[in-house]
């Protein structure tokens, strides 16, 4: 058995600085490390060596110094490494990267399993694993917490917004791991270097398979958007709650408008310039995030001179269709089949791909959820389209192009990105836009023919655990931290939930098992951006703060020495048992 681990070297996220004069990132002297999710991926693969006799190969595409990351992989148990190193690979986007990696995996040959991290901690697109699987034509499962190998199959348990799912896949297959770990250990060993010429026999100058020529997306600019937080301290709860209310009002997101703006610039007619949103359902109804995108879609569609269209893949979705109309969708396209009752990467990507190929929307947005980040890039890879991951801002320029901003390097830096392929694809984070206030509107509904579906090579065999959608939907998220004694966690959680808050935890709390792992917030967990984020006993490390960057108001309850107090807008040195009801209930 042969396992290839895809790994990337990344700058240490807390060392990145923005030069206000040059408007560029300062890269000199920034320490580099193996992406924590990739360290976990290699350790995960190496753990299978004893039982299966698997050979583990670490593979990276990167500059010469990426050898250091490969030496860390050797220390983690990789048997040998492949370094894809060539100037032709430079400035690749995720599609260019995935194409290069897929060619190298094919050249290596007889690979049974590819193990990736779920995201890199620098550009955080989450796109390479599904895109690589699409380009190889292999099944995939993302966000995996456990795998069993044997008999030409992988059994993989996946963490999702719905809980935990167990999948059985035929090999060869691609998986990405959900958790990260940091390590700096390194040892020497066999590292082969492959160039572009080693991957293809007919390499040309500016070959469109590699590097920038093979990459449809461009980073146009980077900006520092570090929010100013006052660190105001309160010793009295009524005053703290009042300040939270005032700040939340000041910082509320602008309401989305039912009135569509004028079409921008000149786009040739009669081609349609519609803005589509892929709608995700929870309990048969559109998620809040899907309604947020439908609200924003109305503005984008207006500027494009097209319709605001919702795409629903599901079964028995009439109530959801009505709800989408009430929140601003002008047309709802429905692919209804009983095989769509549960998300399935191969089946859904084949369906969405066929619909997109037939209807050619101008823009297609996916929610940045575990399933949206899985489906969107798979579709992008299958269609060879550029995609921007985890957008926090969207606009249209006069040429009808989608201008996308996305966070990078932990969230305080955003990059502005544009794609050169149509449809323009993006995943979009929760709580960046407001849904439209509901109106009694009926959308135009089009029932689509369900395309011929592939014979799936992956099968869902089990589901357990509880959903974590509430972390995207709640107006208040309470994050419980390591400075709260473990025995107090259940009580603090219950008090917060009584106030209607969604509850997450820091890495320490979730790793300890005091909260489910799909509730972990932060750089190695989930980013959240509610109008109010209340931390209880959170120390305020960089990794933790990264998860809260886009929150409206941050309030912190802790002892006076905690770094978290300075990073918050409002802080209270008050016992948590009194603070949780007063502050979580402040809005
Ligand atoms: C600020 C910034 C923003 C960017 N935004 C986008 C964007 O929105 N869309 C886009 O297409 N490109 C984007 N890029 C380019 C993108 O970062 C590169 O293509 C990168 O090599 C792969 O993307 P990622 O780091 O986001 O990977 P992710 O998909 O987040 O990484 C997931 C996993 O894929 C594997 N992997 C990723 N890169 C490599 C590699 N080089 N070698 C081996 N395995 C790898 C690892 O297992 C990793 O854990 C951006 C670049 C920058 C600097």
XYZ file of C-alpha atoms and ligand atoms in Angstrom:
640
model
C 0.000 0.000 0.000
C 1.245 3.466 -0.909
C 0.082 6.681 0.813
C 1.039 10.118 -0.499
C 0.748 13.049 1.926
C 0.424 16.476 0.330
C 2.175 19.086 2.439
C 2.835 22.812 2.279
C 5.337 25.032 4.051
C 3.689 28.129 5.527
C 4.864 31.270 7.321
C 4.134 31.242 11.044
C 0.846 33.135 11.029
C 1.647 35.247 14.125
C 4.862 36.535 12.492
C 3.302 38.098 9.411
C 3.472 41.888 9.359
C 2.008 44.402 6.974
C 4.199 47.253 5.743
C 1.909 50.313 5.724
C 4.267 52.192 3.368
C 4.680 49.618 0.606
C 1.238 48.036 1.246
C 2.949 44.666 1.014
C 3.586 41.880 3.494
C 7.004 41.805 5.156
C 8.326 38.321 4.458
C 11.989 38.688 5.484
C 12.884 36.828 8.628
C 9.427 35.257 8.984
C 9.848 31.734 10.360
C 8.480 28.981 8.127
C 6.930 25.744 9.327
C 5.089 22.703 8.046
C 1.372 23.595 7.813
C -0.016 22.181 11.115
C -2.802 20.296 9.316
C -0.173 18.638 7.086
C 1.913 17.624 10.113
C -1.239 15.909 11.402
C -1.819 14.350 7.955
C 1.668 12.800 7.897
C 1.335 11.543 11.481
C -2.099 10.127 10.573
C -0.665 8.274 7.548
C 2.400 7.053 9.478
C 0.121 5.547 12.138
C -1.122 3.090 9.471
C 2.381 1.816 8.649
C 2.615 -0.915 11.304
C -0.711 -2.558 10.528
C -0.791 -2.179 6.732
C 2.921 -2.045 5.862
C 2.119 1.130 3.915
C 4.880 3.248 2.417
C 4.325 6.936 3.253
C 5.586 9.562 0.806
C 5.415 13.295 1.584
C 5.031 15.517 -1.481
C 5.191 19.295 -1.709
C 5.150 21.835 -4.505
C 7.165 24.791 -3.315
C 10.371 26.846 -3.398
C 13.790 25.354 -2.488
C 13.407 26.166 1.236
C 10.340 23.860 1.387
C 12.897 21.048 1.869
C 12.805 21.973 5.567
C 9.103 21.102 5.723
C 9.848 17.755 4.047
C 12.515 17.015 6.658
C 9.834 17.560 9.303
C 7.672 15.020 7.443
C 10.546 12.516 7.650
C 10.684 13.094 11.414
C 6.935 12.451 11.582
C 7.353 9.052 9.907
C 7.369 9.630 6.133
C 9.599 7.063 4.377
C 10.648 9.378 1.569
C 9.727 12.723 0.015
C 9.130 14.292 -3.375
C 9.827 17.988 -3.838
C 8.148 19.544 -6.894
C 10.495 22.439 -7.464
C 10.661 24.469 -10.658
C 10.287 28.153 -11.549
C 7.481 27.012 -13.870
C 5.387 26.166 -10.776
C 5.619 29.685 -9.285
C 2.524 31.787 -8.454
C 0.134 28.877 -8.981
C -3.392 29.226 -7.650
C -5.208 26.229 -6.218
C -6.151 24.898 -9.660
C -2.552 25.196 -10.923
C -1.284 23.640 -7.670
C -3.796 20.786 -7.772
C -3.068 20.028 -11.432
C 0.671 19.821 -10.714
C 0.102 17.623 -7.660
C -2.281 15.333 -9.600
C 0.307 14.906 -12.392
C 2.980 14.051 -9.806
C 0.706 11.533 -8.051
C 0.039 9.896 -11.428
C 3.778 9.831 -12.203
C 4.513 8.205 -8.835
C 1.930 5.526 -9.722
C 0.119 2.820 -7.703
C -0.969 5.317 -5.037
C -3.821 3.981 -2.865
C -4.517 6.994 -0.710
C -3.704 10.710 -0.730
C -3.838 12.387 2.688
C -3.932 16.217 2.869
C -4.572 18.844 5.529
C -8.044 20.390 5.357
C -6.606 23.883 4.792
C -3.339 25.768 4.863
C -2.909 28.352 7.620
C -1.656 31.021 5.178
C -4.062 31.323 2.252
C -6.768 29.092 3.812
C -8.760 28.243 0.688
C -9.609 24.601 1.657
C -9.638 23.943 -2.096
C -6.607 21.816 -2.967
C -7.859 18.427 -1.609
C -11.223 18.359 -3.501
C -9.647 19.919 -6.618
C -6.827 17.345 -6.652
C -9.385 14.523 -6.232
C -11.453 15.962 -9.084
C -8.409 16.167 -11.376
C -7.432 12.586 -10.517
C -11.062 11.464 -10.931
C -10.931 9.834 -7.473
C -13.514 9.937 -4.657
C -12.719 12.156 -1.692
C -13.784 12.918 1.876
C -12.712 16.134 3.616
C -12.333 16.955 7.336
C -11.504 13.422 8.363
C -10.829 12.590 12.021
C -10.255 8.839 11.732
C -9.446 6.350 8.972
C -9.261 2.550 8.720
C -7.573 0.996 5.690
C -7.792 -2.459 4.162
C -9.313 -4.610 1.435
C -9.127 -1.888 -1.225
C -11.257 0.421 0.928
C -10.894 3.365 3.307
C -13.350 3.882 6.120
C -13.228 7.551 7.056
C -15.071 9.437 9.790
C -15.699 13.029 8.823
C -16.442 16.033 11.027
C -19.188 18.153 9.500
C -21.616 20.904 10.455
C -24.201 18.150 10.906
C -22.079 16.098 13.345
C -19.902 13.121 12.380
C -20.354 10.934 9.293
C -18.633 7.664 8.464
C -17.891 7.020 4.789
C -16.561 3.949 3.015
C -14.572 4.720 -0.113
C -13.030 2.577 -2.803
C -9.330 3.300 -3.225
C -7.582 5.152 -4.714
C -9.079 8.074 -2.841
C -8.228 11.475 -1.361
C -8.916 12.508 2.240
C -8.113 15.686 4.158
C -7.615 15.677 7.922
C -9.611 17.912 10.277
C -7.131 18.572 13.073
C -3.746 20.244 13.182
C -0.566 19.901 15.250
C 2.669 21.883 15.344
C 6.144 20.419 15.254
C 9.624 21.660 14.368
C 11.470 18.325 14.537
C 13.412 17.437 11.404
C 15.603 14.573 10.210
C 17.468 13.841 6.968
C 16.279 11.260 4.471
C 15.511 10.658 0.798
C 14.087 13.742 -0.955
C 13.666 13.442 -4.729
C 13.333 16.681 -6.692
C 10.998 16.681 -9.706
C 10.693 19.511 -12.195
C 7.869 20.323 -14.622
C 9.752 18.419 -17.343
C 9.637 15.295 -15.152
C 5.824 15.505 -15.021
C 5.043 16.051 -18.709
C 7.005 14.984 -21.749
C 5.963 17.972 -23.879
C 6.761 21.002 -21.682
C 6.379 24.340 -23.501
C 7.326 27.878 -22.509
C 4.502 29.432 -20.423
C 2.885 26.003 -20.242
C -0.781 26.508 -19.288
C -0.737 23.470 -17.003
C 1.631 25.040 -14.454
C 2.284 28.137 -12.349
C 0.721 31.478 -13.217
C -0.177 30.587 -16.836
C -2.135 27.589 -15.512
C -3.937 29.607 -12.839
C -7.226 31.430 -13.465
C -7.230 33.479 -10.229
C -5.034 36.480 -9.417
C -4.264 38.147 -6.095
C -4.663 41.864 -6.981
C -3.751 43.415 -3.629
C -3.334 42.741 0.060
C -4.714 44.998 2.806
C -4.380 45.191 6.550
C -7.840 45.297 8.098
C -6.880 44.842 11.753
C -9.908 46.200 13.649
C -9.324 48.706 16.427
C -10.646 47.268 19.678
C -10.681 49.577 22.678
C -9.922 47.149 25.509
C -12.344 49.070 27.775
C -12.489 47.517 31.252
C -15.654 47.305 33.352
C -16.194 46.189 36.916
C -19.949 46.542 36.783
C -22.176 44.383 34.559
C -24.938 46.857 33.662
C -22.368 49.318 32.323
C -20.539 46.575 30.370
C -23.809 45.332 28.831
C -24.752 48.902 27.893
C -21.424 49.431 26.136
C -21.824 46.132 24.248
C -25.282 47.238 23.042
C -23.982 50.618 21.888
C -21.021 49.121 19.994
C -23.171 46.404 18.417
C -25.547 49.067 17.107
C -22.649 51.119 15.688
C -21.112 48.100 13.984
C -24.256 46.341 12.728
C -23.888 45.118 9.141
C -25.726 47.256 6.592
C -29.172 45.865 5.771
C -29.479 44.132 2.378
C -31.826 45.950 0.002
C -34.776 44.552 -1.917
C -34.321 47.265 -4.560
C -31.826 45.982 -7.104
C -29.140 48.516 -8.058
C -28.629 49.678 -11.647
C -26.641 47.509 -14.016
C -22.970 48.597 -14.056
C -21.012 49.302 -17.224
C -21.670 47.693 -20.573
C -21.971 43.968 -20.889
C -22.849 42.482 -24.261
C -26.422 41.209 -24.516
C -28.332 38.958 -25.014
C -26.020 36.814 -22.813
C -27.424 36.495 -19.305
C -25.391 37.665 -16.321
C -27.115 35.914 -13.462
C -25.798 35.561 -9.929
C -26.413 32.104 -8.493
C -26.200 30.862 -4.930
C -25.898 27.195 -4.077
C -28.362 26.836 -1.188
C -27.656 24.575 1.751
C -30.559 23.175 3.747
C -30.723 22.223 7.425
C -33.880 20.427 8.555
C -35.349 21.078 5.121
C -34.986 24.887 5.245
C -32.278 27.211 3.876
C -29.510 27.914 6.386
C -29.025 31.500 7.556
C -25.766 31.662 5.580
C -27.602 30.644 2.394
C -30.129 33.453 2.989
C -27.242 35.875 3.593
C -25.861 34.985 0.142
C -29.301 35.296 -1.462
C -29.565 38.787 0.115
C -26.143 39.818 -1.244
C -26.931 38.079 -4.552
C -29.741 40.562 -5.190
C -27.246 43.443 -5.167
C -24.701 41.553 -7.291
C -27.365 40.430 -9.801
C -28.608 44.026 -10.106
C -25.104 45.295 -10.895
C -24.715 42.462 -13.425
C -28.088 43.169 -15.033
C -29.259 39.599 -14.361
C -31.410 37.533 -12.033
C -30.766 36.527 -8.450
C -30.995 32.753 -8.675
C -31.043 30.076 -5.966
C -29.917 26.543 -6.827
C -31.361 23.846 -4.580
C -30.237 20.222 -4.685
C -32.378 18.118 -2.339
C -35.541 16.133 -1.896
C -39.051 17.472 -1.145
C -37.909 21.075 -0.930
C -41.146 23.054 -1.505
C -41.000 24.862 1.861
C -37.365 25.806 1.264
C -38.222 27.141 -2.207
C -40.951 29.408 -0.778
C -38.567 30.674 1.913
C -35.965 31.562 -0.721
C -38.531 33.636 -2.608
C -39.537 35.396 0.619
C -35.857 36.351 1.095
C -35.087 37.706 -2.354
C -34.482 34.864 -4.845
C -36.150 35.746 -8.158
C -35.730 32.282 -9.637
C -35.228 29.010 -7.821
C -33.761 26.102 -9.773
C -34.557 22.768 -8.166
C -32.850 19.424 -8.707
C -35.066 17.045 -6.696
C -34.311 13.365 -6.316
C -34.478 10.967 -3.386
C -30.744 10.338 -3.802
C -30.228 13.993 -2.795
C -31.579 13.557 0.752
C -28.025 13.668 2.138
C -24.892 15.392 0.828
C -22.676 13.139 -1.266
C -19.533 14.698 -2.840
C -19.467 12.647 -6.077
C -23.215 12.653 -6.700
C -23.740 16.322 -5.878
C -20.686 17.523 -7.797
C -21.800 15.554 -10.890
C -25.250 17.164 -10.555
C -24.032 20.731 -10.016
C -21.414 20.354 -12.760
C -24.056 19.215 -15.290
C -26.396 22.080 -14.311
C -23.588 24.661 -14.526
C -22.461 23.334 -17.917
C -26.006 23.670 -19.263
C -27.001 27.037 -17.759
C -23.598 28.820 -17.524
C -24.314 31.295 -14.672
C -22.007 34.291 -14.459
C -21.357 33.944 -10.722
C -21.903 30.934 -8.469
C -21.526 31.340 -4.689
C -21.216 28.494 -2.192
C -21.500 28.816 1.602
C -18.163 28.369 3.437
C -19.367 25.371 5.413
C -17.940 21.876 5.634
C -20.108 20.798 2.687
C -19.791 24.032 0.677
C -15.980 23.927 0.982
C -16.125 20.301 -0.141
C -18.551 20.663 -3.067
C -17.480 24.030 -4.533
C -13.813 23.116 -5.142
C -14.763 19.647 -6.451
C -16.990 21.350 -9.056
C -14.217 23.885 -9.801
C -11.699 21.074 -10.314
C -14.031 19.052 -12.539
C -14.791 22.092 -14.709
C -11.240 23.539 -14.629
C -12.506 26.841 -13.165
C -10.857 29.356 -10.862
C -12.323 29.723 -7.378
C -11.798 32.014 -4.400
C -12.034 30.441 -0.974
C -13.691 31.800 2.170
C -14.593 35.274 0.885
C -15.518 38.013 3.361
C -16.431 40.655 0.753
C -17.923 40.585 -2.763
C -18.386 43.285 -5.391
C -18.835 43.725 -9.142
C -16.605 45.925 -11.311
C -17.734 47.768 -14.444
C -16.641 44.839 -16.602
C -19.021 42.525 -14.727
C -16.196 40.785 -12.879
C -16.625 39.500 -9.364
C -14.182 41.227 -7.009
C -13.587 39.020 -4.022
C -11.842 39.742 -0.740
C -10.663 36.899 1.406
C -8.775 36.695 4.685
C -5.249 35.283 4.770
C -2.510 34.784 7.352
C -4.979 34.547 10.199
C -7.575 37.055 9.085
C -6.224 40.563 9.723
C -4.763 40.653 6.218
C -7.252 40.396 3.377
C -6.391 39.829 -0.260
C -8.385 41.085 -3.212
C -8.842 38.368 -5.824
C -10.282 38.146 -9.312
C -10.894 35.105 -11.483
C -10.448 34.812 -15.247
C -12.917 31.967 -15.843
C -16.733 31.953 -15.961
C -18.762 31.061 -13.982
C -16.842 32.916 -11.288
C -16.855 30.677 -8.238
C -16.425 31.569 -4.582
C -17.113 30.168 -1.149
C -18.313 32.846 1.278
C -18.066 32.969 5.069
C -21.011 33.295 7.430
C -22.156 36.627 8.889
C -20.590 38.862 6.234
C -24.012 40.003 4.901
C -27.527 40.304 6.295
C -30.434 38.312 4.833
C -33.248 40.399 3.328
C -36.233 41.044 5.578
C -38.904 38.528 4.495
C -41.635 39.662 2.064
C -44.606 37.795 0.634
C -42.914 37.157 -2.735
C -43.206 34.069 -4.935
C -40.111 33.070 -6.894
C -40.211 31.618 -10.408
C -39.507 27.915 -9.889
C -37.781 25.755 -12.519
C -37.582 22.005 -11.955
C -34.386 20.700 -13.563
C -33.907 17.302 -15.166
C -31.678 15.258 -12.889
C -28.592 14.328 -14.913
C -27.405 10.755 -15.191
C -25.722 10.168 -11.837
C -22.377 8.393 -11.460
C -22.115 5.033 -9.696
C -20.726 6.339 -6.378
C -17.424 4.946 -5.115
C -18.093 6.360 -1.646
C -20.927 5.274 0.642
C -22.249 6.949 3.789
C -22.418 4.185 6.399
C -23.073 6.036 9.666
C -23.943 9.346 11.300
C -23.657 10.506 14.896
C -23.112 13.632 16.992
C -24.912 16.923 16.959
C -24.863 19.770 14.433
C -22.802 22.935 14.824
C -24.730 25.206 12.388
C -25.760 27.385 15.336
C -22.207 28.830 15.473
C -22.890 30.476 12.079
C -26.463 31.487 12.829
C -26.522 32.772 16.429
C -26.267 36.501 17.166
C -24.143 35.697 20.201
C -21.363 33.113 20.346
C -19.797 32.286 23.704
C -16.291 30.827 23.589
C -15.219 28.880 26.676
C -11.479 28.823 27.352
C -8.845 26.856 29.205
C -8.854 29.206 32.213
C -12.375 28.108 33.085
C -12.075 24.968 35.260
C -13.300 21.862 33.344
C -15.982 21.165 35.959
C -17.512 24.608 35.258
C -17.899 24.073 31.503
C -21.340 22.351 31.573
C -22.828 25.099 33.778
C -21.295 27.924 31.700
C -22.581 26.264 28.519
C -26.084 25.865 29.950
C -26.204 29.509 31.085
C -25.070 30.740 27.665
C -27.561 28.531 25.828
C -30.374 29.807 28.074
C -29.604 33.266 26.615
C -29.861 31.870 23.057
C -26.078 31.907 22.488
C -24.203 29.257 20.498
C -21.296 27.797 22.458
C -17.829 26.976 21.148
C -14.494 26.422 22.835
C -10.791 26.934 22.438
C -8.533 24.159 21.208
C -7.573 23.078 24.763
C -11.206 22.781 25.866
C -12.266 20.812 22.756
C -9.159 18.583 22.721
C -9.861 17.743 26.369
C -13.316 16.561 25.274
C -15.198 19.171 27.340
C -16.947 20.355 24.172
C -17.364 18.484 20.863
C -14.451 18.998 18.445
C -16.752 20.477 15.775
C -17.229 23.413 18.206
C -13.508 24.331 18.281
C -12.951 27.990 17.365
C -9.731 29.613 16.161
C -7.060 29.224 13.499
C -7.069 25.435 13.830
C -10.835 25.341 14.374
C -13.672 27.413 13.029
C -13.816 31.171 12.416
C -16.996 32.836 13.696
C -18.258 36.376 13.154
C -21.387 36.961 15.239
C -22.515 40.482 16.200
C -21.337 39.609 19.752
C -18.552 37.215 20.684
C -18.172 36.666 24.424
C -15.095 34.846 25.697
C -15.032 33.286 29.142
C -11.642 32.275 30.527
C -9.953 32.510 27.110
C -6.252 33.423 27.472
C -6.133 35.272 24.109
C -3.370 33.507 22.178
C -2.906 34.394 18.504
C -4.428 31.078 17.429
C -7.572 31.806 19.465
C -7.917 35.463 18.422
C -7.701 34.457 14.767
C -11.096 32.794 15.024
C -12.794 36.022 16.190
C -11.259 38.612 13.841
C -14.500 39.401 12.007
C -16.814 39.423 15.070
C -18.818 42.641 15.525
C -18.151 43.230 19.240
C -15.768 41.150 21.339
C -16.391 40.989 25.086
C -14.061 39.131 27.439
C -14.463 37.832 30.969
C -11.223 36.798 32.657
C -8.669 37.772 35.297
C -6.951 41.133 34.847
C -3.686 39.732 33.431
C -5.216 37.865 30.477
C -4.044 39.025 27.021
C -7.640 38.540 25.864
C -8.779 41.629 27.753
C -6.629 43.933 25.617
C -7.839 42.255 22.403
C -11.523 42.764 23.296
C -13.761 45.828 22.985
C -15.310 45.338 26.405
C -13.798 43.346 29.216
C -15.104 42.466 32.620
C -13.155 41.146 35.576
C -16.271 39.677 37.123
C -17.187 36.094 38.064
C -18.345 34.246 34.939
C -21.478 32.900 36.599
C -22.878 36.445 36.862
C -21.270 37.688 33.669
C -22.606 35.044 31.251
C -26.333 35.853 31.638
C -25.770 39.628 31.779
C -23.355 39.883 28.833
C -24.566 37.019 26.580
C -28.035 38.490 27.074
C -26.902 42.057 26.353
C -28.275 42.111 22.794
C -3.136 35.751 0.114
C -3.390 34.668 -0.864
C -4.698 34.317 -1.188
C -4.945 33.303 -2.115
N -6.235 33.002 -2.453
C -6.471 32.077 -3.406
C -7.796 31.784 -3.825
O -8.770 32.319 -3.293
N -7.980 30.877 -4.806
C -6.947 30.218 -5.384
O -7.189 29.386 -6.273
N -5.677 30.443 -5.003
C -5.418 31.359 -4.037
N -4.133 31.599 -3.654
C -3.066 30.754 -4.165
C -2.922 29.510 -3.236
O -2.556 29.920 -1.958
C -1.903 28.534 -3.717
O -2.353 27.925 -4.884
C -1.540 27.450 -2.706
O -0.449 26.731 -3.211
C -2.619 26.432 -2.384
O -3.696 26.974 -1.774
P -3.948 26.922 -0.190
O -2.709 27.195 0.527
O -5.093 27.817 0.033
O -4.348 25.402 0.026
P -5.520 24.727 0.848
O -6.475 24.162 -0.113
O -6.058 25.604 1.933
O -4.654 23.560 1.508
C -5.219 22.291 1.862
C -4.199 21.226 1.720
O -3.787 21.072 0.362
C -2.428 20.623 0.314
N -1.600 21.636 -0.366
C -1.853 22.952 -0.536
N -0.846 23.536 -1.193
C 0.077 22.570 -1.451
C 1.343 22.552 -2.080
N 1.875 23.657 -2.607
N 2.025 21.375 -2.142
C 1.488 20.232 -1.628
N 0.292 20.205 -1.012
C -0.415 21.354 -0.920
C -1.999 20.464 1.760
O -2.308 19.155 2.173
C -2.907 21.452 2.483
O -3.093 21.171 3.843
C -3.857 32.624 -2.723
C -2.548 32.961 -2.376
C -2.310 33.970 -1.464
C -0.905 34.322 -1.129
